[in-house]
Amino acid sequence: MKQKRFLLDESELPRQWYNIQAEMINKPQPLLNPKTKQPVKSEELAHIFALECAKQELDTQHAWIDIPEEVQRRYRYYRSTPLVRAYALEEALGTPAHIYFKNESVNPLGSHKLNSAIPQCYYCKQEGVTNVTTETGAGQWGAALSYAAKTFGLECAVYQVKISMQQKPYRSSIMRTFGATVTGSPSMSTRAGKDIITADPNHPGSLGTAISEAVELATTTPNCKYTLGSVMSHVALHQTVIGLEAEKQMEMAGEYPDAVIACFGGGSNFAGLAFPFMRHQLKGQHAKNIDFIAAEPSSCPKLTKGKFEYDFGDAAGYTPLLPMYTLGHDFKPANIHAGGLRYHGAGVIVSQLLKDGYMRGVDIPQLESFDAGLLFARTEGIIPAPESCHAIAATIREAQKCKETGEEKVLLFCLSGHGLIDMTAYESFLNGDLINI
Ligand SMILES: *Cc1c(COP(=O)(O)O)cnc(C)c1O
């Protein structure tokens, strides 16, 4: 019997994050201040974000950035995460492909988001910040941040989209269990919220309203910073622990991937798994050409159908202008269950890499994603997050091509989270109520 799970010893865990910006041949274009149209400086970003995160955001010089000792210590609570060979899925598909997945669902919060919540709270604490704030739609980022903030003794205020708070009540219970204050957005607690409610008392809320409120709270409260769980380059940086571990674990398995696959919302789990492997390509260190595949929902197809242009990162237009593939910051994605993938833009690093042909996007209809998730659950015994189902569906497409050609390709995908708090989505799918939107 060949080995199924691969884990690293504590001594082998990464001590540095990989900053791909430093090694890209075409650097990402600068973020622009929307008023002056000049490149933003880290001091400007630091009005909203922790200063160290603001510096990391714009760092195109250092390929390796030390992970603070304290952050390494907290990573050891749940890292390394297992690299797993999906023998049962391979068998069910009858494919000659070797399928591996990096299981980021096995931490107490259930998704990869914790990998960035920990360093963001650490830097805030170091810099004398006492409060952190954010918005959350689906709730994964809000949950990870609430826990990380509590462990660093920071107060955490989360604005959750009002409608998703009502539809998914346990999400806010999770955040409140970790000690966060959760407010449905739009709320009467901010100027922006009051204006929205005055104009429309029944406004259901959106990520746009929640971002506006969180940013307003951060800019009007002393010692309060705003945090983001995806899209930004410093978040991608923190997530590279995923791929750096996977690199060693694939070596333990005696294999090298032909394809590296992840679902795509704002790009953080994709970047986390892919960038350390893409480094081999950028530096010409490996003869094999890896096919990097980002799987997005058909209903929010910025990679395959978006335009490369300067756009805001949020609906309200508070962020700098970002050079990226986008569907427009006023794009309103359909209400699919993969809440974490309902984002209009692709982030600046991934957008440049896509433009330069290092990777490709594929889009997955909602029903295909749940078909894939169900097959994965029934074979490997893990119920995947609706977001992760997109990566599984893209992997299955590749595995089926291998079946036709007889190629024994090595496919590696990221299981970004489990779906145990998304059972209402599975319930509708099993009842036949889900549609392709
Ligand atoms: C947030 C989330 C995503 C999407 O975000 P990325 O930044 O694209 O990784 C994917 N999967 C899960 C489980 C999430 O919580």
XYZ file of C-alpha atoms and ligand atoms in Angstrom:
452
model
C 0.000 0.000 0.000
C 1.476 3.327 -1.040
C 1.482 6.265 1.378
C -1.659 8.402 1.404
C -0.885 11.393 3.664
C 2.317 13.429 3.857
C 3.141 15.712 6.794
C 6.214 17.765 7.659
C 8.089 17.831 10.960
C 7.967 21.122 12.823
C 11.626 21.691 11.958
C 10.796 21.587 8.231
C 8.094 24.264 8.311
C 8.754 27.435 6.270
C 10.548 30.251 8.117
C 10.037 32.745 5.297
C 7.183 33.643 2.966
C 7.832 33.806 -0.776
C 7.294 37.210 -2.393
C 6.845 36.474 -6.101
C 6.738 40.198 -6.955
C 10.510 40.339 -6.524
C 11.103 37.690 -9.191
C 8.459 38.562 -11.775
C 9.906 39.664 -15.088
C 7.098 42.178 -15.644
C 6.310 43.691 -12.246
C 2.685 44.527 -11.483
C 1.789 48.092 -12.451
C 1.538 50.486 -9.472
C -1.593 51.009 -7.378
C -2.854 54.543 -7.950
C -4.290 57.124 -5.601
C -7.738 57.752 -7.143
C -7.550 61.513 -6.490
C -4.026 62.310 -7.661
C -3.569 59.327 -10.043
C -0.055 58.986 -8.587
C 1.373 55.632 -7.367
C 0.392 55.109 -3.725
C 3.104 54.959 -1.068
C 3.117 52.556 1.852
C 2.527 55.477 4.268
C -0.776 56.175 2.507
C -1.845 52.517 2.685
C -0.909 52.533 6.374
C -3.812 54.895 7.117
C -6.013 51.831 6.693
C -3.749 48.757 7.040
C -0.993 47.826 9.514
C 2.247 49.531 8.392
C 4.134 46.241 7.943
C 1.342 44.884 5.702
C 1.398 48.136 3.732
C 5.156 47.706 3.189
C 4.771 44.069 2.138
C 2.046 45.133 -0.281
C 4.457 47.278 -2.296
C 7.657 45.254 -1.826
C 9.084 44.296 -5.221
C 12.651 43.845 -3.901
C 12.775 40.997 -1.395
C 11.917 37.513 -2.665
C 11.935 36.070 0.869
C 10.363 37.737 3.870
C 10.963 36.379 7.390
C 7.928 34.971 9.161
C 8.086 36.470 12.688
C 8.918 33.860 15.372
C 5.593 34.467 17.090
C 3.669 33.836 13.851
C 5.696 30.646 13.237
C 4.771 29.518 16.735
C 1.062 29.996 16.032
C 1.307 28.314 12.625
C 2.604 25.245 14.473
C -0.831 24.876 16.152
C -2.155 23.466 12.881
C 0.664 23.301 10.357
C 1.884 21.501 8.396
C -1.415 20.658 6.778
C -1.585 17.258 5.110
C -0.828 16.646 1.455
C -3.120 13.776 0.530
C -3.209 11.412 -2.455
C -6.859 11.012 -3.492
C -6.715 7.307 -4.362
C -10.460 6.789 -3.917
C -11.345 9.710 -6.167
C -8.879 8.466 -8.819
C -10.479 5.043 -8.688
C -14.025 6.413 -8.976
C -12.973 8.414 -12.032
C -11.052 5.510 -13.566
C -8.254 7.920 -14.426
C -4.548 7.146 -14.751
C -3.850 10.633 -13.299
C -2.322 10.917 -9.821
C -4.470 13.357 -7.836
C -3.093 15.116 -4.754
C -4.726 17.749 -2.584
C -3.341 20.094 0.043
C -5.861 20.005 2.867
C -6.233 23.540 4.254
C -9.547 22.639 5.899
C -7.866 21.011 8.891
C -7.527 23.918 11.254
C -10.110 24.904 13.867
C -11.567 27.583 11.598
C -11.950 25.274 8.617
C -10.283 27.298 5.855
C -6.958 28.717 4.667
C -7.975 32.238 5.817
C -6.255 31.745 9.202
C -2.824 31.792 7.482
C -3.194 35.545 6.911
C -5.404 36.437 9.896
C -2.558 35.471 12.270
C 0.186 37.686 10.762
C -2.196 40.606 10.174
C -3.206 40.596 13.857
C 0.409 40.061 14.916
C 1.590 43.173 13.040
C -1.325 45.218 14.388
C -0.404 44.212 17.937
C 3.278 45.042 17.340
C 2.342 48.475 16.052
C 0.224 49.360 19.085
C -3.133 48.884 17.387
C -5.923 47.852 19.779
C -8.863 47.240 17.420
C -9.252 45.490 14.086
C -12.206 45.618 11.784
C -13.294 43.970 8.563
C -16.257 42.972 6.471
C -17.385 39.459 5.785
C -19.880 37.972 3.376
C -19.756 34.205 3.693
C -18.111 34.431 7.109
C -14.860 32.468 6.731
C -12.617 35.517 6.908
C -14.623 37.030 9.745
C -14.309 33.793 11.738
C -10.545 33.475 11.175
C -9.955 37.127 12.073
C -12.132 36.920 15.204
C -10.115 33.993 16.519
C -6.717 35.495 15.623
C -7.678 38.863 17.149
C -8.747 37.204 20.389
C -5.448 35.345 20.722
C -3.537 38.640 20.354
C -5.840 40.528 22.744
C -7.287 42.780 20.023
C -10.900 43.921 19.891
C -12.518 42.768 16.661
C -15.539 44.342 14.949
C -16.979 42.589 11.923
C -19.553 44.042 9.559
C -21.466 41.169 8.058
C -23.738 41.594 5.055
C -27.216 41.791 6.646
C -28.885 39.326 4.309
C -26.147 36.703 4.758
C -26.359 37.195 8.539
C -30.036 36.254 8.351
C -29.549 33.377 5.879
C -26.528 31.891 7.692
C -27.088 32.584 11.393
C -24.398 30.235 12.702
C -21.679 32.228 10.948
C -22.178 35.161 13.273
C -22.442 32.793 16.267
C -18.977 31.488 15.381
C -17.506 34.991 15.300
C -19.242 35.964 18.542
C -17.984 32.774 20.208
C -14.475 34.058 19.506
C -15.403 37.358 21.125
C -16.005 39.576 18.089
C -18.736 42.191 17.824
C -20.796 41.392 14.744
C -22.971 44.064 13.148
C -25.307 43.525 10.232
C -24.534 45.952 7.409
C -25.965 48.465 6.619
C -26.171 49.575 10.256
C -26.900 52.778 12.164
C -23.410 52.702 13.705
C -21.644 54.574 10.882
C -22.303 57.625 8.741
C -22.187 55.455 5.583
C -24.635 52.971 7.088
C -27.053 55.705 8.179
C -27.035 57.239 4.705
C -27.773 53.887 3.088
C -30.595 53.070 5.534
C -32.115 56.535 5.186
C -32.239 56.098 1.420
C -33.514 52.511 1.611
C -34.729 51.247 5.026
C -34.929 47.662 3.688
C -31.473 47.533 2.113
C -30.289 43.870 2.321
C -26.619 44.897 2.503
C -23.739 43.903 0.247
C -19.961 43.544 0.499
C -19.861 47.148 -0.727
C -21.907 48.470 2.205
C -19.958 46.346 4.695
C -16.545 47.523 3.379
C -17.672 51.139 3.544
C -18.662 50.734 7.188
C -15.522 48.826 8.204
C -13.203 51.334 6.500
C -15.103 54.216 8.069
C -14.757 52.650 11.515
C -11.010 52.122 10.955
C -10.408 55.709 9.802
C -12.515 57.351 12.524
C -11.390 55.231 15.523
C -7.958 55.768 17.101
C -5.706 52.676 17.020
C -8.084 50.766 14.759
C -6.981 49.107 11.506
C -8.866 47.546 8.653
C -7.933 44.049 7.459
C -8.688 42.094 4.293
C -8.778 38.330 3.759
C -7.972 38.200 0.043
C -7.109 40.221 -3.099
C -4.204 42.227 -1.594
C -0.619 41.190 -2.356
C 0.333 40.933 1.337
C -2.443 38.374 1.839
C -1.106 36.327 -1.107
C 2.349 36.542 0.493
C 1.150 35.107 3.824
C -0.639 32.272 2.047
C 2.564 31.012 0.396
C 3.109 28.743 3.419
C 0.646 26.444 1.604
C 2.800 25.995 -1.502
C 6.130 26.028 0.323
C 4.979 23.063 2.399
C 3.439 21.355 -0.640
C 6.743 21.660 -2.505
C 8.488 19.538 0.151
C 5.558 17.167 0.548
C 5.395 16.462 -3.202
C 9.097 15.635 -2.989
C 8.325 13.194 -0.159
C 5.749 11.601 -2.462
C 8.408 11.394 -5.173
C 6.337 13.396 -7.646
C 6.258 16.774 -9.384
C 2.957 18.340 -10.480
C 1.932 18.727 -14.130
C -0.966 20.928 -13.063
C -1.547 23.078 -9.966
C -5.189 23.980 -9.448
C -7.122 26.186 -7.010
C -10.463 27.947 -6.822
C -10.401 31.687 -7.307
C -12.231 34.432 -5.418
C -9.674 37.173 -4.844
C -6.776 34.811 -5.483
C -5.270 34.126 -2.055
C -5.473 30.323 -1.910
C -4.496 30.103 -5.581
C -1.474 32.361 -4.993
C -0.602 30.485 -1.815
C -0.372 27.103 -3.505
C 0.820 28.219 -6.950
C 3.494 30.904 -6.426
C 6.164 28.699 -4.812
C 5.863 26.295 -7.763
C 5.701 29.138 -10.299
C 9.041 30.264 -8.927
C 10.675 27.174 -10.491
C 9.275 28.342 -13.825
C 10.358 31.964 -13.408
C 13.872 30.848 -12.567
C 14.024 28.055 -15.140
C 14.728 25.548 -12.368
C 12.579 22.707 -13.600
C 12.213 21.233 -17.057
C 8.523 20.424 -16.615
C 6.092 23.182 -17.549
C 3.337 23.346 -14.963
C -0.199 24.180 -16.079
C -1.491 26.653 -13.453
C -5.291 26.641 -13.409
C -7.514 29.058 -11.458
C -11.142 27.889 -11.239
C -13.746 30.641 -10.998
C -17.553 30.400 -11.021
C -19.257 30.961 -14.417
C -21.384 33.604 -12.716
C -18.356 35.720 -11.743
C -15.811 35.205 -14.549
C -13.227 37.977 -14.163
C -10.289 35.841 -15.306
C -11.917 34.456 -18.444
C -14.236 37.346 -19.384
C -13.020 40.375 -17.397
C -11.035 43.332 -18.755
C -7.528 44.287 -17.651
C -7.844 47.865 -16.404
C -7.547 50.108 -13.364
C -10.505 49.578 -11.042
C -11.451 49.949 -7.381
C -11.137 46.947 -5.085
C -14.462 47.690 -3.391
C -17.940 48.684 -4.461
C -17.825 52.013 -2.630
C -14.593 53.219 -4.277
C -12.548 53.656 -1.063
C -9.493 51.587 -2.084
C -6.630 52.659 -4.368
C -7.090 51.951 -8.081
C -5.789 48.460 -8.824
C -4.465 47.312 -12.234
C -6.297 44.014 -12.641
C -8.724 41.802 -14.524
C -12.130 42.994 -13.412
C -15.811 42.810 -14.183
C -16.211 46.369 -12.851
C -16.481 47.344 -9.175
C -20.240 47.801 -9.569
C -20.639 44.201 -10.880
C -23.300 42.374 -8.857
C -22.550 38.635 -8.908
C -25.452 36.201 -8.712
C -26.203 34.801 -5.279
C -24.301 31.511 -5.666
C -23.454 29.423 -2.615
C -19.705 29.827 -3.076
C -19.842 33.203 -1.297
C -16.055 33.477 -1.187
C -15.845 33.510 -5.001
C -18.293 36.382 -5.507
C -15.706 39.078 -6.061
C -15.367 41.296 -9.133
C -11.560 41.593 -9.420
C -8.473 39.361 -9.570
C -5.751 41.171 -7.566
C -2.704 42.798 -9.157
C -0.076 40.021 -9.086
C -2.286 37.289 -10.502
C -3.627 39.697 -13.122
C -0.106 40.449 -14.393
C 0.779 36.734 -14.425
C -2.383 35.920 -16.352
C -1.671 38.701 -18.844
C 1.862 37.317 -19.314
C 0.631 33.774 -19.954
C 1.955 32.029 -16.816
C -1.463 30.708 -15.840
C -5.019 30.315 -17.104
C -8.543 30.631 -15.790
C -11.408 28.191 -16.269
C -15.009 28.837 -15.340
C -17.217 26.284 -13.634
C -21.041 26.280 -13.565
C -22.607 25.929 -10.104
C -24.113 22.468 -10.715
C -20.832 21.028 -12.013
C -19.107 22.329 -8.872
C -21.566 20.545 -6.561
C -21.439 17.339 -8.636
C -17.680 17.392 -8.107
C -18.046 18.171 -4.401
C -20.431 15.277 -3.901
C -18.136 12.808 -5.666
C -15.223 14.030 -3.550
C -17.252 13.700 -0.334
C -18.402 10.198 -1.254
C -14.890 9.001 -2.068
C -12.482 10.881 0.220
C -14.928 11.408 3.112
C -14.496 15.183 3.367
C -17.335 17.591 2.588
C -15.646 20.415 0.682
C -16.537 24.115 0.944
C -18.659 25.254 -2.044
C -15.668 27.402 -3.068
C -13.290 24.429 -3.028
C -15.754 22.424 -5.144
C -14.680 24.614 -8.089
C -11.073 23.441 -7.748
C -12.255 19.836 -7.518
C -14.393 20.250 -10.666
C -11.431 21.703 -12.597
C -9.236 18.822 -11.371
C -11.834 16.268 -12.473
C -11.904 17.856 -15.953
C -8.122 17.364 -16.212
C -8.334 13.819 -14.832
C -10.937 12.964 -17.456
C -8.678 14.267 -20.226
C -5.984 11.916 -18.885
C -8.447 9.058 -19.094
C -8.956 9.793 -22.795
C -5.258 10.147 -23.603
C -3.943 7.569 -21.113
C -1.506 10.123 -19.658
C -0.403 9.590 -16.037
C -0.363 13.280 -15.152
C 0.206 14.501 -11.600
C -2.549 16.911 -10.545
C -2.314 18.974 -7.358
C -5.215 21.046 -6.033
C -5.952 23.121 -2.963
C -8.795 22.054 -0.685
C -9.227 25.579 0.659
C -11.861 24.708 3.247
C -14.507 22.243 4.421
C -18.223 22.688 3.871
C -19.616 21.670 7.253
C -21.113 25.099 7.824
C -22.497 25.184 4.273
C -24.954 22.343 4.602
C -27.867 24.516 3.486
C -26.131 24.713 0.098
C -25.751 20.912 -0.067
C -29.352 20.568 1.111
C -30.630 22.622 -1.857
C -28.396 20.712 -4.249
C -29.581 17.327 -2.953
C -33.198 18.501 -3.164
C -32.670 19.471 -6.797
C -33.327 23.148 -6.081
C -29.979 24.523 -7.301
C -29.635 26.058 -10.736
C -26.803 27.217 -12.964
C -26.679 30.972 -12.523
C -12.518 32.943 1.019
C -12.424 31.574 0.481
C -12.050 31.323 -0.862
C -11.814 32.389 -1.866
O -10.810 33.293 -1.618
P -9.399 33.295 -2.327
O -8.788 34.543 -1.827
O -9.599 33.317 -3.815
O -8.680 32.082 -1.882
C -11.931 30.003 -1.257
N -12.190 28.982 -0.425
C -12.566 29.184 0.855
C -12.849 27.999 1.723
C -12.695 30.487 1.351
O -13.059 30.677 2.629
